[in-house]
């Protein structure tokens, strides 16, 4: 099944459920071997990794376990700012490549860019659909997508809600780079005006009462709750993506809706995690990665190769293990608690995610 396949949401949903079941049964060591072998195949591997292989002091094809991926060291994400995204995709994928190149937010410099094959888009979409189901969102309802759009992968939520969940989707535009630029330059009045501009567009759609669910960021939803609570109360649910979600915010959001769902996801252009039910009156807000293609570890800030104890705060280390994209050991700008999923999930989770850097040089803006 591929993202643009012309089949009904019901058929897609059944196929997505099957994929999820298969993924959750995947042995991570076996999956690691498969992905590494694909990217380092001398004939059909990815051009970037084949070039990099010559500089490694080990043979990547000798890796047999997930834990051994630390041998690659932290992935140099700066190369994604200038590297041709196609070079990260194995030559086993037929050329010329056709599809979308997606950008990161560009908070700490020019954006990083990665190419998503149809299989990768389907992986993200299937997990998003899984989240909708487990969080209690009803299929066939009407959504408003008020998130970054254009080159930002989160904007693909329109397809995920409509084609995979039989939804009708309204949307507004959001440029997160512009508001971050305003904040960085100290133009706070202009940043506030841009936020007002977004809220006016959101309110224009919500005013007519046709929207069941709102998909947005915690920061924008917080502003909407403060300024237009009467438009928030009737919502049947909100789905939030971003790192600025504190326990107090979560409790406020739930209270603002008469009886609405507060769903969550965490991640970025490289990989995502789905929200699990909150615990301890929302003092603990956990997430599980979109396994096995996405895994997350919480490591010591002074030693990226060593995990912290469960329940302890550390830096998030992300590893991307798609068949068509291999990015080991990305050190994120986020910190989190290491969350013990026990027997519920085949890998660790993260909880209470917050930005690692909170200085004005790296503003989070509307995320």
mmCIF file of C-alpha atoms in Angstrom:
data_model
loop_
_atom_site.group_PDB
_atom_site.id
_atom_site.type_symbol
_atom_site.label_atom_id
_atom_site.label_comp_id
_atom_site.label_asym_id
_atom_site.label_seq_id
_atom_site.Cartn_x
_atom_site.Cartn_y
_atom_site.Cartn_z
ATOM 1 C CA UNK A 1 0.000 0.000 0.000
ATOM 2 C CA UNK A 2 1.358 3.433 -0.907
ATOM 3 C CA UNK A 3 0.275 6.910 0.136
ATOM 4 C CA UNK A 4 -1.439 7.963 -3.112
ATOM 5 C CA UNK A 5 -3.307 4.660 -3.669
ATOM 6 C CA UNK A 6 -6.886 5.319 -4.732
ATOM 7 C CA UNK A 7 -8.728 3.131 -2.230
ATOM 8 C CA UNK A 8 -11.346 3.853 0.423
ATOM 9 C CA UNK A 9 -10.404 4.937 3.962
ATOM 10 C CA UNK A 10 -11.959 1.698 5.258
ATOM 11 C CA UNK A 11 -9.640 -0.420 3.116
ATOM 12 C CA UNK A 12 -6.674 1.763 3.987
ATOM 13 C CA UNK A 13 -7.567 1.537 7.651
ATOM 14 C CA UNK A 14 -7.592 -2.257 7.586
ATOM 15 C CA UNK A 15 -4.239 -2.328 5.828
ATOM 16 C CA UNK A 16 -2.814 0.214 8.279
ATOM 17 C CA UNK A 17 -3.950 -1.944 11.205
ATOM 18 C CA UNK A 18 -2.167 -4.937 9.693
ATOM 19 C CA UNK A 19 1.013 -2.916 9.217
ATOM 20 C CA UNK A 20 0.939 -1.716 12.831
ATOM 21 C CA UNK A 21 0.541 -5.269 14.112
ATOM 22 C CA UNK A 22 3.486 -6.414 12.007
ATOM 23 C CA UNK A 23 5.681 -3.506 13.103
ATOM 24 C CA UNK A 24 5.004 -4.078 16.792
ATOM 25 C CA UNK A 25 6.062 -7.724 16.391
ATOM 26 C CA UNK A 26 9.339 -6.738 14.704
ATOM 27 C CA UNK A 27 12.578 -7.713 16.398
ATOM 28 C CA UNK A 28 14.624 -4.529 16.627
ATOM 29 C CA UNK A 29 17.977 -6.224 16.146
ATOM 30 C CA UNK A 30 16.760 -8.017 13.020
ATOM 31 C CA UNK A 31 15.271 -4.772 11.707
ATOM 32 C CA UNK A 32 18.555 -2.962 12.356
ATOM 33 C CA UNK A 33 20.465 -5.555 10.351
ATOM 34 C CA UNK A 34 17.997 -5.239 7.470
ATOM 35 C CA UNK A 35 18.175 -1.441 7.323
ATOM 36 C CA UNK A 36 21.959 -1.238 7.654
ATOM 37 C CA UNK A 37 22.468 -3.918 5.003
ATOM 38 C CA UNK A 38 20.189 -2.039 2.608
ATOM 39 C CA UNK A 39 21.952 1.298 3.015
ATOM 40 C CA UNK A 40 25.459 -0.166 2.807
ATOM 41 C CA UNK A 41 24.881 -2.528 -0.084
ATOM 42 C CA UNK A 42 27.786 -1.811 -2.484
ATOM 43 C CA UNK A 43 25.511 -1.790 -5.540
ATOM 44 C CA UNK A 44 22.148 -0.494 -4.312
ATOM 45 C CA UNK A 45 22.926 1.320 -1.055
ATOM 46 C CA UNK A 46 22.498 5.020 -0.376
ATOM 47 C CA UNK A 47 25.209 7.240 -1.935
ATOM 48 C CA UNK A 48 25.792 9.157 1.302
ATOM 49 C CA UNK A 49 26.397 6.053 3.415
ATOM 50 C CA UNK A 50 28.528 4.377 0.768
ATOM 51 C CA UNK A 51 30.807 7.431 0.752
ATOM 52 C CA UNK A 52 30.792 7.536 4.541
ATOM 53 C CA UNK A 53 31.698 3.825 4.729
ATOM 54 C CA UNK A 54 35.201 4.583 3.465
ATOM 55 C CA UNK A 55 35.828 6.788 6.527
ATOM 56 C CA UNK A 56 34.486 4.373 9.142
ATOM 57 C CA UNK A 57 36.915 2.304 11.185
ATOM 58 C CA UNK A 58 34.545 -0.673 11.086
ATOM 59 C CA UNK A 59 32.433 -2.491 8.500
ATOM 60 C CA UNK A 60 28.852 -1.364 9.012
ATOM 61 C CA UNK A 61 27.608 -4.656 7.599
ATOM 62 C CA UNK A 62 29.080 -6.384 10.654
ATOM 63 C CA UNK A 63 26.516 -4.667 12.904
ATOM 64 C CA UNK A 64 24.091 -7.238 14.303
ATOM 65 C CA UNK A 65 22.348 -5.422 17.176
ATOM 66 C CA UNK A 66 20.546 -2.122 17.639
ATOM 67 C CA UNK A 67 22.827 -1.118 20.523
ATOM 68 C CA UNK A 68 25.826 -1.249 18.186
ATOM 69 C CA UNK A 69 24.523 1.747 16.217
ATOM 70 C CA UNK A 70 26.349 3.994 18.689
ATOM 71 C CA UNK A 71 29.499 3.091 16.725
ATOM 72 C CA UNK A 72 28.411 5.634 14.099
ATOM 73 C CA UNK A 73 28.596 8.473 16.633
ATOM 74 C CA UNK A 74 26.073 11.337 16.655
ATOM 75 C CA UNK A 75 24.629 11.938 13.221
ATOM 76 C CA UNK A 76 25.938 15.245 11.761
ATOM 77 C CA UNK A 77 22.588 16.869 11.007
ATOM 78 C CA UNK A 78 24.310 19.879 9.447
ATOM 79 C CA UNK A 79 24.963 17.804 6.336
ATOM 80 C CA UNK A 80 21.176 17.715 5.822
ATOM 81 C CA UNK A 81 21.272 21.469 5.273
ATOM 82 C CA UNK A 82 23.378 21.152 2.115
ATOM 83 C CA UNK A 83 23.364 17.472 1.103
ATOM 84 C CA UNK A 84 21.159 16.406 -1.815
ATOM 85 C CA UNK A 85 18.325 14.584 0.021
ATOM 86 C CA UNK A 86 18.333 11.943 -2.705
ATOM 87 C CA UNK A 87 21.803 10.833 -1.577
ATOM 88 C CA UNK A 88 20.312 9.498 1.660
ATOM 89 C CA UNK A 89 17.874 7.272 -0.267
ATOM 90 C CA UNK A 90 19.175 3.845 -1.368
ATOM 91 C CA UNK A 91 19.742 3.370 -5.074
ATOM 92 C CA UNK A 92 17.412 0.383 -4.726
ATOM 93 C CA UNK A 93 14.626 2.974 -4.938
ATOM 94 C CA UNK A 94 14.186 3.586 -8.708
ATOM 95 C CA UNK A 95 15.571 6.826 -10.112
ATOM 96 C CA UNK A 96 14.590 9.479 -10.852
ATOM 97 C CA UNK A 97 12.975 9.889 -7.451
ATOM 98 C CA UNK A 98 9.487 11.345 -7.450
ATOM 99 C CA UNK A 99 7.944 12.697 -4.293
ATOM 100 C CA UNK A 100 8.261 15.328 -1.604
ATOM 101 C CA UNK A 101 11.301 16.832 0.057
ATOM 102 C CA UNK A 102 10.355 18.008 3.558
ATOM 103 C CA UNK A 103 12.033 20.637 5.737
ATOM 104 C CA UNK A 104 12.707 20.953 9.428
ATOM 105 C CA UNK A 105 11.641 24.167 11.101
ATOM 106 C CA UNK A 106 14.979 25.917 10.669
ATOM 107 C CA UNK A 107 15.143 27.198 14.237
ATOM 108 C CA UNK A 108 18.915 26.919 14.600
ATOM 109 C CA UNK A 109 19.988 27.705 11.047
ATOM 110 C CA UNK A 110 18.964 26.906 7.511
ATOM 111 C CA UNK A 111 16.480 24.004 7.352
ATOM 112 C CA UNK A 112 17.493 20.362 7.169
ATOM 113 C CA UNK A 113 15.852 18.510 4.280
ATOM 114 C CA UNK A 114 14.937 14.864 3.814
ATOM 115 C CA UNK A 115 13.177 12.989 1.028
ATOM 116 C CA UNK A 116 10.165 10.877 1.982
ATOM 117 C CA UNK A 117 9.328 7.888 -0.170
ATOM 118 C CA UNK A 118 5.685 6.695 -0.301
ATOM 119 C CA UNK A 119 6.523 3.928 2.172
ATOM 120 C CA UNK A 120 7.806 6.496 4.674
ATOM 121 C CA UNK A 121 4.704 8.671 4.319
ATOM 122 C CA UNK A 122 2.552 5.609 4.830
ATOM 123 C CA UNK A 123 4.486 4.687 7.975
ATOM 124 C CA UNK A 124 3.857 8.112 9.471
ATOM 125 C CA UNK A 125 0.228 8.109 8.321
ATOM 126 C CA UNK A 126 -0.487 4.645 9.695
ATOM 127 C CA UNK A 127 0.853 5.611 13.115
ATOM 128 C CA UNK A 128 -1.097 8.865 13.070
ATOM 129 C CA UNK A 129 -4.230 6.887 12.283
ATOM 130 C CA UNK A 130 -3.389 4.491 15.138
ATOM 131 C CA UNK A 131 -3.216 7.519 17.432
ATOM 132 C CA UNK A 132 -6.607 8.779 16.261
ATOM 133 C CA UNK A 133 -8.160 5.394 17.028
ATOM 134 C CA UNK A 134 -6.526 4.851 20.424
ATOM 135 C CA UNK A 135 -7.200 8.416 21.579
ATOM 136 C CA UNK A 136 -10.885 8.135 20.725
ATOM 137 C CA UNK A 137 -11.242 10.382 17.686
ATOM 138 C CA UNK A 138 -14.216 9.250 15.610
ATOM 139 C CA UNK A 139 -13.772 8.490 11.935
ATOM 140 C CA UNK A 140 -15.628 10.547 9.354
ATOM 141 C CA UNK A 141 -15.692 13.831 11.267
ATOM 142 C CA UNK A 142 -14.611 17.336 10.237
ATOM 143 C CA UNK A 143 -11.161 18.686 11.104
ATOM 144 C CA UNK A 144 -9.424 22.056 11.048
ATOM 145 C CA UNK A 145 -5.682 21.819 10.412
ATOM 146 C CA UNK A 146 -3.977 24.867 11.933
ATOM 147 C CA UNK A 147 -0.326 23.847 11.764
ATOM 148 C CA UNK A 148 2.784 24.733 9.779
ATOM 149 C CA UNK A 149 2.238 23.995 6.108
ATOM 150 C CA UNK A 150 4.238 24.223 2.881
ATOM 151 C CA UNK A 151 7.548 22.369 3.342
ATOM 152 C CA UNK A 152 6.655 21.134 6.848
ATOM 153 C CA UNK A 153 5.712 17.484 7.240
ATOM 154 C CA UNK A 154 3.090 18.186 9.872
ATOM 155 C CA UNK A 155 1.015 19.722 7.086
ATOM 156 C CA UNK A 156 0.653 16.218 5.667
ATOM 157 C CA UNK A 157 -1.864 15.707 8.453
ATOM 158 C CA UNK A 158 -4.499 16.826 5.960
ATOM 159 C CA UNK A 159 -3.951 13.571 4.029
ATOM 160 C CA UNK A 160 -3.763 11.548 7.227
ATOM 161 C CA UNK A 161 -7.103 12.836 8.505
ATOM 162 C CA UNK A 162 -8.921 12.841 5.174
ATOM 163 C CA UNK A 163 -7.706 9.840 3.194
ATOM 164 C CA UNK A 164 -6.876 7.555 6.133
ATOM 165 C CA UNK A 165 -9.662 8.613 8.498
ATOM 166 C CA UNK A 166 -12.480 9.626 6.167
ATOM 167 C CA UNK A 167 -12.431 13.204 7.404
ATOM 168 C CA UNK A 168 -13.298 16.486 5.759
ATOM 169 C CA UNK A 169 -10.458 18.909 6.453
ATOM 170 C CA UNK A 170 -10.317 22.698 6.550
ATOM 171 C CA UNK A 171 -6.889 24.326 6.811
ATOM 172 C CA UNK A 172 -5.134 27.605 7.514
ATOM 173 C CA UNK A 173 -1.594 28.626 6.636
ATOM 174 C CA UNK A 174 1.204 28.923 9.194
ATOM 175 C CA UNK A 175 4.823 29.942 8.662
ATOM 176 C CA UNK A 176 6.727 29.075 11.878
ATOM 177 C CA UNK A 177 9.996 30.477 10.570
ATOM 178 C CA UNK A 178 8.549 33.966 10.258
ATOM 179 C CA UNK A 179 7.340 34.177 13.829
ATOM 180 C CA UNK A 180 10.628 32.712 15.125
ATOM 181 C CA UNK A 181 12.463 35.367 13.158
ATOM 182 C CA UNK A 182 10.323 38.074 14.715
ATOM 183 C CA UNK A 183 10.959 36.719 18.219
ATOM 184 C CA UNK A 184 14.697 36.415 17.584
ATOM 185 C CA UNK A 185 14.791 40.033 16.397
ATOM 186 C CA UNK A 186 12.901 41.221 19.474
ATOM 187 C CA UNK A 187 9.897 42.275 17.397
ATOM 188 C CA UNK A 188 7.436 40.921 19.921
ATOM 189 C CA UNK A 189 4.617 43.227 18.890
ATOM 190 C CA UNK A 190 4.883 41.948 15.316
ATOM 191 C CA UNK A 191 4.978 38.356 16.576
ATOM 192 C CA UNK A 192 1.813 38.998 18.568
ATOM 193 C CA UNK A 193 0.170 40.502 15.483
ATOM 194 C CA UNK A 194 1.027 37.409 13.440
ATOM 195 C CA UNK A 195 -0.475 35.207 16.170
ATOM 196 C CA UNK A 196 -3.626 37.336 16.040
ATOM 197 C CA UNK A 197 -3.691 36.926 12.260
ATOM 198 C CA UNK A 198 -3.638 33.128 12.672
ATOM 199 C CA UNK A 199 -6.262 33.134 15.396
ATOM 200 C CA UNK A 200 -8.587 35.243 13.267
ATOM 201 C CA UNK A 201 -8.396 32.630 10.493
ATOM 202 C CA UNK A 202 -9.009 29.808 12.958
ATOM 203 C CA UNK A 203 -11.938 31.659 14.505
ATOM 204 C CA UNK A 204 -13.462 32.324 11.089
ATOM 205 C CA UNK A 205 -13.685 28.567 10.470
ATOM 206 C CA UNK A 206 -14.761 27.602 13.996
ATOM 207 C CA UNK A 207 -17.480 30.245 14.183
ATOM 208 C CA UNK A 208 -19.719 28.297 11.820
ATOM 209 C CA UNK A 209 -19.792 25.298 14.174
ATOM 210 C CA UNK A 210 -18.927 22.694 11.556
ATOM 211 C CA UNK A 211 -15.588 21.602 13.066
ATOM 212 C CA UNK A 212 -15.368 18.544 15.314
ATOM 213 C CA UNK A 213 -11.601 18.361 15.797
ATOM 214 C CA UNK A 214 -8.781 20.885 15.721
ATOM 215 C CA UNK A 215 -5.215 19.847 14.845
ATOM 216 C CA UNK A 216 -2.732 22.491 15.985
ATOM 217 C CA UNK A 217 0.221 23.292 18.240
ATOM 218 C CA UNK A 218 0.048 23.706 22.032
ATOM 219 C CA UNK A 219 1.135 27.347 21.855
ATOM 220 C CA UNK A 220 -1.511 28.339 19.298
ATOM 221 C CA UNK A 221 -4.223 26.387 21.102
ATOM 222 C CA UNK A 222 -3.278 28.067 24.368
ATOM 223 C CA UNK A 223 -3.730 31.465 22.705
ATOM 224 C CA UNK A 224 -7.102 30.364 21.310
ATOM 225 C CA UNK A 225 -8.286 29.161 24.720
ATOM 226 C CA UNK A 226 -7.393 32.522 26.244
ATOM 227 C CA UNK A 227 -8.928 34.707 23.546
ATOM 228 C CA UNK A 228 -11.878 32.722 22.230
ATOM 229 C CA UNK A 229 -12.927 30.171 24.875
ATOM 230 C CA UNK A 230 -16.458 30.092 23.472
ATOM 231 C CA UNK A 231 -15.096 28.586 20.251
ATOM 232 C CA UNK A 232 -13.032 25.983 22.098
ATOM 233 C CA UNK A 233 -15.778 24.686 24.390
ATOM 234 C CA UNK A 234 -17.874 22.956 21.667
ATOM 235 C CA UNK A 235 -14.905 21.104 20.124
ATOM 236 C CA UNK A 236 -15.042 17.319 20.367
ATOM 237 C CA UNK A 237 -11.287 17.163 20.481
ATOM 238 C CA UNK A 238 -7.935 18.769 19.807
ATOM 239 C CA UNK A 239 -4.763 17.091 18.580
ATOM 240 C CA UNK A 240 -1.517 18.775 19.578
ATOM 241 C CA UNK A 241 1.982 18.494 18.131
ATOM 242 C CA UNK A 242 4.913 20.286 19.755
ATOM 243 C CA UNK A 243 7.169 20.443 22.793
ATOM 244 C CA UNK A 244 5.483 23.283 24.699
ATOM 245 C CA UNK A 245 2.921 21.182 26.570
ATOM 246 C CA UNK A 246 3.159 21.353 30.347
ATOM 247 C CA UNK A 247 0.896 19.544 32.842
ATOM 248 C CA UNK A 248 -0.862 22.825 33.638
ATOM 249 C CA UNK A 249 -1.496 23.482 29.951
ATOM 250 C CA UNK A 250 -2.866 19.985 29.426
ATOM 251 C CA UNK A 251 -5.295 20.314 32.346
ATOM 252 C CA UNK A 252 -6.372 23.749 31.116
ATOM 253 C CA UNK A 253 -6.999 22.421 27.615
ATOM 254 C CA UNK A 254 -9.130 19.530 28.845
ATOM 255 C CA UNK A 255 -11.165 21.863 31.033
ATOM 256 C CA UNK A 256 -11.671 24.320 28.169
ATOM 257 C CA UNK A 257 -13.561 21.721 26.110
ATOM 258 C CA UNK A 258 -16.937 20.604 27.429
ATOM 259 C CA UNK A 259 -16.163 16.954 26.793
ATOM 260 C CA UNK A 260 -13.344 16.904 24.256
ATOM 261 C CA UNK A 261 -10.361 14.648 23.637
ATOM 262 C CA UNK A 262 -6.859 16.052 24.087
ATOM 263 C CA UNK A 263 -4.628 13.958 21.803
ATOM 264 C CA UNK A 264 -0.888 14.433 21.388
ATOM 265 C CA UNK A 265 2.146 13.593 19.314
ATOM 266 C CA UNK A 266 5.796 14.542 19.641
ATOM 267 C CA UNK A 267 8.486 14.639 16.997
ATOM 268 C CA UNK A 268 9.743 16.369 13.898
ATOM 269 C CA UNK A 269 10.513 15.822 10.224
ATOM 270 C CA UNK A 270 12.827 12.923 11.067
ATOM 271 C CA UNK A 271 10.563 10.857 13.319
ATOM 272 C CA UNK A 272 7.533 10.937 15.567
ATOM 273 C CA UNK A 273 6.114 9.507 18.776
ATOM 274 C CA UNK A 274 2.466 8.952 19.705
ATOM 275 C CA UNK A 275 0.922 10.030 22.976
ATOM 276 C CA UNK A 276 -0.110 7.494 25.611
ATOM 277 C CA UNK A 277 -2.758 8.343 28.234
ATOM 278 C CA UNK A 278 -1.500 10.877 30.752
ATOM 279 C CA UNK A 279 -0.762 9.708 34.274
ATOM 280 C CA UNK A 280 -0.768 11.254 37.746
ATOM 281 C CA UNK A 281 -3.310 13.939 36.848
ATOM 282 C CA UNK A 282 -1.235 14.882 33.773
ATOM 283 C CA UNK A 283 1.953 15.328 35.787
ATOM 284 C CA UNK A 284 3.348 12.581 33.555
ATOM 285 C CA UNK A 285 2.759 13.004 29.793
ATOM 286 C CA UNK A 286 4.273 9.985 27.963
ATOM 287 C CA UNK A 287 4.942 9.171 24.305
ATOM 288 C CA UNK A 288 6.030 6.047 22.436
ATOM 289 C CA UNK A 289 8.005 6.201 19.162
ATOM 290 C CA UNK A 290 6.615 5.047 15.815
ATOM 291 C CA UNK A 291 8.390 1.691 16.082
ATOM 292 C CA UNK A 292 10.508 0.135 14.575
ATOM 293 C CA UNK A 293 11.424 2.820 12.035
ATOM 294 C CA UNK A 294 11.668 5.405 14.822
ATOM 295 C CA UNK A 295 13.236 4.834 18.234
ATOM 296 C CA UNK A 296 14.047 7.282 21.014
ATOM 297 C CA UNK A 297 16.524 7.025 23.851
ATOM 298 C CA UNK A 298 16.998 9.425 26.745
ATOM 299 C CA UNK A 299 20.700 9.878 27.380
ATOM 300 C CA UNK A 300 23.009 11.817 29.651
ATOM 301 C CA UNK A 301 23.566 15.357 28.462
ATOM 302 C CA UNK A 302 27.296 14.996 29.107
ATOM 303 C CA UNK A 303 27.509 11.475 27.600
ATOM 304 C CA UNK A 304 25.209 10.894 24.620
ATOM 305 C CA UNK A 305 26.033 7.156 24.467
ATOM 306 C CA UNK A 306 24.722 6.346 27.965
ATOM 307 C CA UNK A 307 21.040 6.137 28.843
ATOM 308 C CA UNK A 308 19.764 7.742 32.030
ATOM 309 C CA UNK A 309 17.762 5.752 34.583
ATOM 310 C CA UNK A 310 14.010 5.422 34.113
ATOM 311 C CA UNK A 311 12.177 8.463 35.438
ATOM 312 C CA UNK A 312 15.283 10.631 35.039
ATOM 313 C CA UNK A 313 15.645 13.636 32.737
ATOM 314 C CA UNK A 314 18.111 13.528 29.868
ATOM 315 C CA UNK A 315 18.580 14.545 26.254
ATOM 316 C CA UNK A 316 16.474 12.870 23.570
ATOM 317 C CA UNK A 317 18.467 10.786 21.100
ATOM 318 C CA UNK A 318 16.533 9.871 17.980
ATOM 319 C CA UNK A 319 17.369 7.054 15.570
ATOM 320 C CA UNK A 320 15.617 6.762 12.197
ATOM 321 C CA UNK A 321 15.550 3.247 10.757
ATOM 322 C CA UNK A 322 13.450 3.478 7.622
ATOM 323 C CA UNK A 323 14.365 1.174 4.779
ATOM 324 C CA UNK A 324 14.712 4.366 2.711
ATOM 325 C CA UNK A 325 16.308 6.670 5.330
ATOM 326 C CA UNK A 326 18.945 5.834 7.929
ATOM 327 C CA UNK A 327 19.832 8.517 10.497
ATOM 328 C CA UNK A 328 21.434 7.042 13.631
ATOM 329 C CA UNK A 329 21.915 8.942 16.885
ATOM 330 C CA UNK A 330 20.407 12.373 16.197
ATOM 331 C CA UNK A 331 20.870 14.445 19.345
ATOM 332 C CA UNK A 332 17.680 16.448 19.632
ATOM 333 C CA UNK A 333 17.236 19.921 21.081
ATOM 334 C CA UNK A 334 14.746 18.401 23.522
ATOM 335 C CA UNK A 335 14.981 16.868 26.952
ATOM 336 C CA UNK A 336 12.587 14.353 28.478
ATOM 337 C CA UNK A 337 12.092 11.736 31.155
ATOM 338 C CA UNK A 338 13.064 8.195 30.189
ATOM 339 C CA UNK A 339 9.730 6.361 30.286
ATOM 340 C CA UNK A 340 9.441 2.649 31.062
ATOM 341 C CA UNK A 341 6.820 1.165 28.723
ATOM 342 C CA UNK A 342 7.117 -2.251 30.369
ATOM 343 C CA UNK A 343 5.408 -4.942 28.294
ATOM 344 C CA UNK A 344 3.166 -2.440 26.504
ATOM 345 C CA UNK A 345 5.746 -1.382 23.909
ATOM 346 C CA UNK A 346 8.840 -2.981 22.346
ATOM 347 C CA UNK A 347 11.049 0.046 23.081
ATOM 348 C CA UNK A 348 11.509 2.848 25.587
ATOM 349 C CA UNK A 349 9.264 5.874 25.602
ATOM 350 C CA UNK A 350 9.775 9.501 26.556
ATOM 351 C CA UNK A 351 7.714 11.747 28.821
ATOM 352 C CA UNK A 352 7.365 15.419 29.760
ATOM 353 C CA UNK A 353 9.240 16.686 26.713
ATOM 354 C CA UNK A 354 10.569 20.240 26.872
ATOM 355 C CA UNK A 355 13.092 22.214 24.804
ATOM 356 C CA UNK A 356 16.683 21.581 25.799
ATOM 357 C CA UNK A 357 17.510 25.187 24.871
ATOM 358 C CA UNK A 358 15.264 27.980 26.028
ATOM 359 C CA UNK A 359 17.440 30.948 25.128
ATOM 360 C CA UNK A 360 16.292 33.686 22.776
ATOM 361 C CA UNK A 361 18.762 32.403 20.193
ATOM 362 C CA UNK A 362 16.577 29.334 19.593
ATOM 363 C CA UNK A 363 12.936 30.410 20.021
ATOM 364 C CA UNK A 364 10.226 27.781 19.807
ATOM 365 C CA UNK A 365 7.627 30.270 18.588
ATOM 366 C CA UNK A 366 4.237 28.683 17.930
ATOM 367 C CA UNK A 367 5.532 25.175 18.526
#
